Coordinates of C-alpha atoms and ligand atoms in Angstrom, one line a residue:
M459 CA -7.5 -5.4 16.3
K460 CA -6.6 -4.9 12.6
K461 CA -3.5 -6.8 11.3
I462 CA -0.8 -5.1 9.3
L463 CA 1.8 -7.1 7.4
V464 CA 5.0 -5.2 6.4
V465 CA 6.8 -7.1 3.7
G466 CA 10.5 -6.3 3.1
A467 CA 10.8 -4.9 6.6
N468 CA 14.6 -4.8 6.7
G469 CA 14.7 -2.1 4.1
Q470 CA 14.7 1.7 4.8
L471 CA 11.0 2.1 4.7
G472 CA 10.4 -1.2 6.6
N473 CA 12.6 0.0 9.4
C474 CA 10.9 3.4 9.5
I475 CA 7.5 1.6 9.9
R476 CA 9.0 -0.6 12.6
K477 CA 10.1 2.6 14.4
I478 CA 6.6 4.2 14.6
A479 CA 4.7 0.9 15.0
P480 CA 4.6 1.2 18.9
D481 CA 2.6 4.4 18.4
F482 CA -0.2 2.4 16.8
E483 CA -0.1 -0.8 18.9
L484 CA -3.4 -0.2 20.6
D485 CA -5.2 -0.5 17.2
Y486 CA -3.0 -2.6 15.0
E487 CA -1.0 -5.8 15.3
F488 CA 2.1 -5.6 13.1
T489 CA 3.9 -8.5 11.5
F490 CA 7.3 -7.7 9.9
T491 CA 8.8 -10.1 7.4
D492 CA 12.1 -10.0 5.5
S493 CA 13.2 -11.8 2.4
Q494 CA 14.0 -14.9 4.4
T495 CA 10.7 -15.3 6.2
L496 CA 8.6 -14.2 3.2
D497 CA 10.1 -14.1 -0.3
I498 CA 7.6 -12.4 -2.5
T499 CA 9.0 -14.1 -5.6
N500 CA 7.6 -17.4 -4.2
A501 CA 3.9 -17.5 -4.9
D502 CA 3.2 -20.5 -2.7
Q503 CA 5.0 -19.0 0.2
V504 CA 3.1 -15.8 -0.2
N505 CA -0.2 -17.7 -0.4
S506 CA 0.4 -19.8 2.7
F507 CA 1.7 -16.9 4.7
F508 CA -1.5 -14.9 3.9
S509 CA -3.6 -18.0 4.6
E510 CA -2.1 -18.4 8.1
N511 CA -1.9 -14.7 9.0
K512 CA -4.9 -13.1 7.2
P513 CA -3.7 -9.5 7.4
D514 CA -6.1 -6.6 6.9
F515 CA -3.4 -4.5 5.3
C516 CA -0.2 -5.4 3.5
I517 CA 2.5 -2.7 3.1
N518 CA 4.9 -3.8 0.4
A519 CA 8.2 -2.2 1.5
S520 CA 10.2 -4.8 -0.4
A521 CA 11.8 -4.1 -3.8
Y522 CA 14.8 -4.7 -5.9
T523 CA 16.3 -1.2 -5.6
A524 CA 19.7 -1.5 -7.2
V525 CA 19.1 1.0 -10.1
D526 CA 22.4 0.5 -11.9
L527 CA 22.8 -3.3 -11.3
A528 CA 19.2 -3.8 -12.6
E529 CA 20.6 -3.0 -16.1
K530 CA 22.5 -6.3 -15.8
E531 CA 20.0 -8.2 -13.7
E532 CA 16.8 -7.5 -15.5
E533 CA 15.3 -10.9 -14.6
K534 CA 15.9 -10.4 -10.9
A535 CA 14.5 -6.9 -10.9
F536 CA 11.3 -8.1 -12.7
A537 CA 11.0 -11.1 -10.4
V538 CA 10.8 -8.9 -7.3
N539 CA 9.4 -5.6 -8.6
A540 CA 6.8 -7.1 -11.0
E541 CA 6.1 -10.8 -10.4
G542 CA 6.5 -10.6 -6.7
V543 CA 4.1 -7.6 -6.6
A544 CA 1.6 -9.7 -8.6
H545 CA 1.8 -12.5 -6.0
L546 CA 1.1 -10.0 -3.2
A547 CA -1.8 -8.5 -5.2
Q548 CA -3.3 -11.9 -5.8
A549 CA -3.0 -12.9 -2.1
C550 CA -4.6 -9.6 -1.2
V551 CA -7.6 -10.3 -3.4
D552 CA -7.9 -13.9 -2.0
F553 CA -7.7 -12.8 1.6
K554 CA -9.5 -9.5 1.4
T555 CA -6.4 -7.5 2.3
T556 CA -5.8 -3.9 1.4
L557 CA -2.5 -3.6 -0.5
I558 CA -0.4 -0.5 -0.1
H559 CA 2.4 -0.7 -2.6
V560 CA 5.3 1.6 -3.0
S561 CA 6.6 2.7 -6.4
T562 CA 9.0 5.3 -7.9
D563 CA 9.4 8.5 -9.8
Y564 CA 11.6 6.5 -12.2
V565 CA 8.5 5.3 -14.0
F566 CA 8.7 8.7 -15.8
D567 CA 11.3 9.7 -18.4
G568 CA 12.1 13.0 -16.9
E569 CA 11.6 15.0 -20.0
T570 CA 9.3 17.6 -18.5
N571 CA 9.5 21.2 -17.2
L572 CA 6.5 20.7 -14.9
C573 CA 5.7 18.2 -12.2
Y574 CA 4.3 14.8 -13.0
S575 CA 0.7 14.1 -11.9
E576 CA -0.5 10.6 -11.2
D577 CA -2.1 10.1 -14.6
D578 CA 0.7 11.5 -16.7
F579 CA 2.3 9.3 -19.3
T580 CA 4.8 6.8 -17.9
S581 CA 7.9 6.0 -19.9
P582 CA 10.8 4.6 -17.8
I583 CA 14.3 5.0 -19.2
G584 CA 15.9 2.1 -17.3
V585 CA 15.3 -1.5 -16.2
Y586 CA 14.5 -0.6 -12.6
G587 CA 11.8 1.9 -13.7
E588 CA 10.4 -0.6 -16.2
S589 CA 10.2 -3.3 -13.6
K590 CA 8.5 -1.0 -11.1
L591 CA 6.0 0.2 -13.7
K592 CA 5.2 -3.4 -14.5
G593 CA 4.6 -4.0 -10.8
E594 CA 2.2 -1.0 -10.6
E595 CA 0.3 -2.3 -13.7
L596 CA 0.0 -5.9 -12.4
A597 CA -1.0 -4.8 -8.9
L598 CA -3.9 -2.6 -10.2
E599 CA -4.9 -5.2 -12.8
I600 CA -5.1 -8.0 -10.3
N601 CA -6.4 -6.0 -7.4
P602 CA -8.1 -2.6 -8.1
N603 CA -8.3 -2.1 -4.4
T604 CA -4.6 -1.3 -4.3
I605 CA -3.1 2.0 -3.1
I606 CA 0.2 2.8 -4.9
L607 CA 2.4 5.4 -3.5
R608 CA 5.1 6.7 -5.9
T609 CA 8.0 8.2 -4.0
S610 CA 11.4 9.6 -4.9
W611 CA 15.0 10.0 -3.7
L612 CA 14.3 8.0 -0.5
Y613 CA 16.7 8.3 2.4
S614 CA 16.7 7.7 6.2
E615 CA 19.0 6.8 9.0
F616 CA 18.7 3.1 7.9
N617 CA 20.5 1.1 5.2
K618 CA 22.2 2.5 2.2
N619 CA 21.2 5.9 0.7
F620 CA 22.5 9.1 -0.7
V621 CA 22.6 11.0 2.7
K622 CA 24.6 8.3 4.4
T623 CA 26.9 7.9 1.4
M624 CA 27.5 11.7 1.4
L625 CA 28.3 11.8 5.1
N626 CA 30.7 8.9 4.7
L627 CA 32.4 10.6 1.7
F628 CA 32.6 13.9 3.5
S629 CA 34.6 12.2 6.3
Q630 CA 37.1 10.8 3.8
K631 CA 37.5 13.6 1.2
D632 CA 38.3 17.3 0.9
E633 CA 36.5 17.8 -2.4
L634 CA 33.6 16.0 -4.2
G635 CA 31.8 16.4 -7.5
I636 CA 28.0 16.0 -7.5
V637 CA 25.5 16.0 -10.4
G638 CA 23.7 19.4 -10.5
D639 CA 21.4 19.0 -13.6
Q640 CA 19.0 16.3 -12.4
F641 CA 15.9 17.5 -10.6
G642 CA 13.7 15.7 -8.1
Q643 CA 12.3 15.6 -4.6
P644 CA 14.1 14.0 -1.7
T645 CA 12.0 12.0 0.7
N646 CA 12.7 11.1 4.3
A647 CA 11.4 7.5 4.6
N648 CA 10.2 8.3 8.0
D649 CA 7.7 10.8 6.4
L650 CA 6.6 8.1 4.0
A651 CA 6.1 5.7 6.8
E652 CA 3.8 8.2 8.6
A653 CA 1.9 8.9 5.3
I654 CA 1.3 5.2 4.9
M655 CA -0.1 5.0 8.5
S656 CA -2.3 8.0 7.8
I657 CA -3.8 6.2 4.8
I658 CA -4.3 3.0 6.8
E659 CA -6.1 5.1 9.5
A660 CA -8.3 7.0 7.0
Q661 CA -12.0 6.0 7.4
Q662 CA -12.5 6.1 3.7
K663 CA -10.0 4.6 1.2
T664 CA -9.5 5.9 -2.3
F665 CA -7.5 3.4 -4.3
G666 CA -5.2 4.0 -7.2
V667 CA -1.9 5.9 -7.7
F668 CA -0.7 8.7 -5.4
H669 CA 2.5 10.7 -5.3
F670 CA 4.3 11.3 -2.0
S671 CA 7.6 13.0 -1.4
N672 CA 9.0 15.9 0.4
Y673 CA 9.0 19.2 -1.5
P674 CA 10.0 21.4 -3.4
E675 CA 12.3 20.1 -6.1
T676 CA 16.0 20.3 -5.9
T677 CA 19.1 18.8 -7.5
W678 CA 21.5 16.2 -6.2
F679 CA 24.1 19.0 -5.9
E680 CA 21.9 21.2 -3.7
F681 CA 20.8 18.2 -1.7
A682 CA 24.5 17.4 -1.0
E683 CA 25.2 21.1 -0.1
K684 CA 22.4 20.9 2.6
I685 CA 23.8 17.6 3.9
A686 CA 27.2 19.3 4.2
E687 CA 25.6 22.4 5.9
F688 CA 23.5 20.4 8.4
S689 CA 26.5 18.1 9.3
K690 CA 28.8 21.1 9.5
S691 CA 31.2 19.5 7.0
K692 CA 33.9 21.6 5.4
I693 CA 33.9 19.6 2.2
K694 CA 34.2 21.5 -1.1
L695 CA 31.4 20.5 -3.5
N696 CA 31.7 20.9 -7.2
Q697 CA 28.8 20.8 -9.6
L698 CA 28.9 18.2 -12.3
T699 CA 26.8 17.6 -15.4
T700 CA 25.2 14.2 -16.0
E701 CA 27.7 13.7 -18.9
Q702 CA 30.6 14.2 -16.4
Y703 CA 29.2 11.5 -14.2
P704 CA 28.1 8.6 -16.3
T705 CA 26.2 5.7 -14.6
P706 CA 25.2 2.3 -16.0
A707 CA 21.5 3.3 -15.7
K708 CA 20.2 6.6 -17.1
R709 CA 18.4 8.8 -14.6
P710 CA 15.4 11.1 -15.4
K711 CA 16.4 14.7 -15.8
R712 CA 13.4 16.0 -13.9
S713 CA 11.2 13.5 -12.1
T714 CA 9.5 16.0 -9.8
M715 CA 6.0 14.7 -8.9
C716 CA 2.9 16.8 -8.1
L717 CA 1.7 16.2 -4.6
D718 CA -1.8 17.8 -4.6
K719 CA -3.8 14.5 -5.0
I720 CA -2.6 13.0 -1.7
E721 CA -3.1 16.3 0.0
E722 CA -6.6 16.7 -1.3
I723 CA -7.8 13.1 -0.8
Y724 CA -5.9 11.9 2.3
K725 CA -5.2 15.3 3.8
I726 CA -1.5 14.5 4.0
E727 CA 0.7 17.5 3.8
P728 CA 4.2 16.8 2.6
K729 CA 7.1 18.5 4.5
H730 CA 9.8 20.7 3.2
W731 CA 12.7 18.5 2.3
E732 CA 15.2 20.7 4.1
N733 CA 13.4 20.3 7.4
S734 CA 13.1 16.5 7.0
L735 CA 16.8 16.3 6.0
E736 CA 17.9 18.3 9.0
E737 CA 16.0 15.8 11.3
C738 CA 17.7 12.8 9.6
V739 CA 21.2 14.4 9.7
S740 CA 20.8 15.1 13.4
I741 CA 19.7 11.5 14.1
L742 CA 22.8 10.3 12.2
A743 CA 25.1 12.6 14.2
Q744 CA 24.0 11.1 17.6
Ligands
NAP1089 N1 15.6 4.0 -2.4 C1 15.1 5.0 -3.2 O1 15.8 6.0 -3.4 C2 13.7 4.9 -3.7 C3 13.2 5.9 -4.6 C4 11.9 5.8 -5.1 C5 11.2 4.7 -4.7 N2 11.6 3.7 -3.9 C6 10.8 2.6 -3.5 O2 10.5 2.7 -2.2 C7 10.3 1.4 -1.6 C8 11.2 1.2 -0.4 O3 12.6 1.3 -0.8 P1 13.7 1.2 0.2 O4 14.8 2.2 -0.1 O5 13.2 1.2 1.6 O6 14.3 -0.2 -0.2 P2 15.5 -1.0 0.4 O7 16.1 -0.3 1.6 O8 16.4 -1.4 -0.7 O9 14.9 -2.3 1.0 C9 14.2 -3.2 0.1 C10 13.9 -4.5 0.9 O10 13.3 -5.4 0.0 C11 13.6 -6.7 0.4 N3 13.5 -7.6 -0.6 C12 14.2 -7.7 -1.8 N4 13.8 -8.8 -2.5 C13 12.8 -9.4 -1.7 C14 12.0 -10.5 -1.9 N5 12.1 -11.3 -3.0 N6 11.0 -10.8 -1.0 C15 10.9 -10.0 0.1 N7 11.7 -9.0 0.4 C16 12.6 -8.6 -0.6 C17 15.1 -6.6 0.8 O11 15.3 -7.6 1.7 P3 16.8 -8.3 1.9 O12 17.7 -7.2 2.3 O13 16.5 -9.3 2.9 O14 17.1 -8.8 0.5 C18 15.2 -5.2 1.4 O15 15.2 -5.2 2.9 C19 10.6 0.4 -2.8 O16 9.4 0.0 -3.4 C20 11.4 1.3 -3.8 O17 11.3 0.8 -5.1 C21 12.9 3.8 -3.4

């Protein structure tokens, strides 16, 4: 029986992996850790945990994800998203564990009219993106046998995210302004969890960077419109420009990622974002 360690298991992605773990229990033994039981910023703790548990796969679902706060908490963001990832990568080398690490579309500056492919030039425009890029670089430098999945606009029925924030605001307000000039691809974290398990199950592993999200691209405004439609909300939504909705951290204008590499190599077909969103909204309505 192969062992899978899921680090940062109380986050959105971690919870989605927990949800599907019973489907894989005949072949895999899962261990889920949170920041209390395994703090990735603590190299000794990481090392002794791996030494005791010797996982075959480590899914890093942990991260410092507060994009705006990261502008003020650079050290904290780098401690988790860069140094913490390095500790995991080193432990994975030492204990022959395959590392599956999750990164972000925010490693790109968003100044493109096309989709970004995996080897396109990275140039983050905020501290969060910089710290995640550093994590990618350290992971691959320390452990070339790492699979990095960049994802975008992650949401689920768990924890805090755009979909849950919208549903909450729809129940309190009659009208809402949403940014309509930033483009990207929403991703249901349940789909990402399934993609990760497909990679673990693949007989042959190709390492390196892959993009995974739902498709095609949309804007935050259109995303909010669909959340309203699927939740049968009567909210009036108004389209705002980025200038009308300033945030502490700048966001890429278009961070749409090309998805053909993961399709070609791992035969993972991304779902249409509207279908995945509808599933999530219906779960949240229960
Ligand atoms: N959310 C998005 O929109 C988005 C977009 C693109 C990419 N991503 C990436 O997707 C991945 C999953 O994101 P998510 O939304 O599921 O994250 P999340 O819900 O914010 O969860 C992150 C988890 O990381 C844990 N964590 C933080 N510091 C830790 C530490 N030092 N040691 C161990 N665990 C620690 C947190 O645990 P505690 O709660 O116990 O502190 C939290 O449960 C991340 O790599 C993220 O960068 C996310």
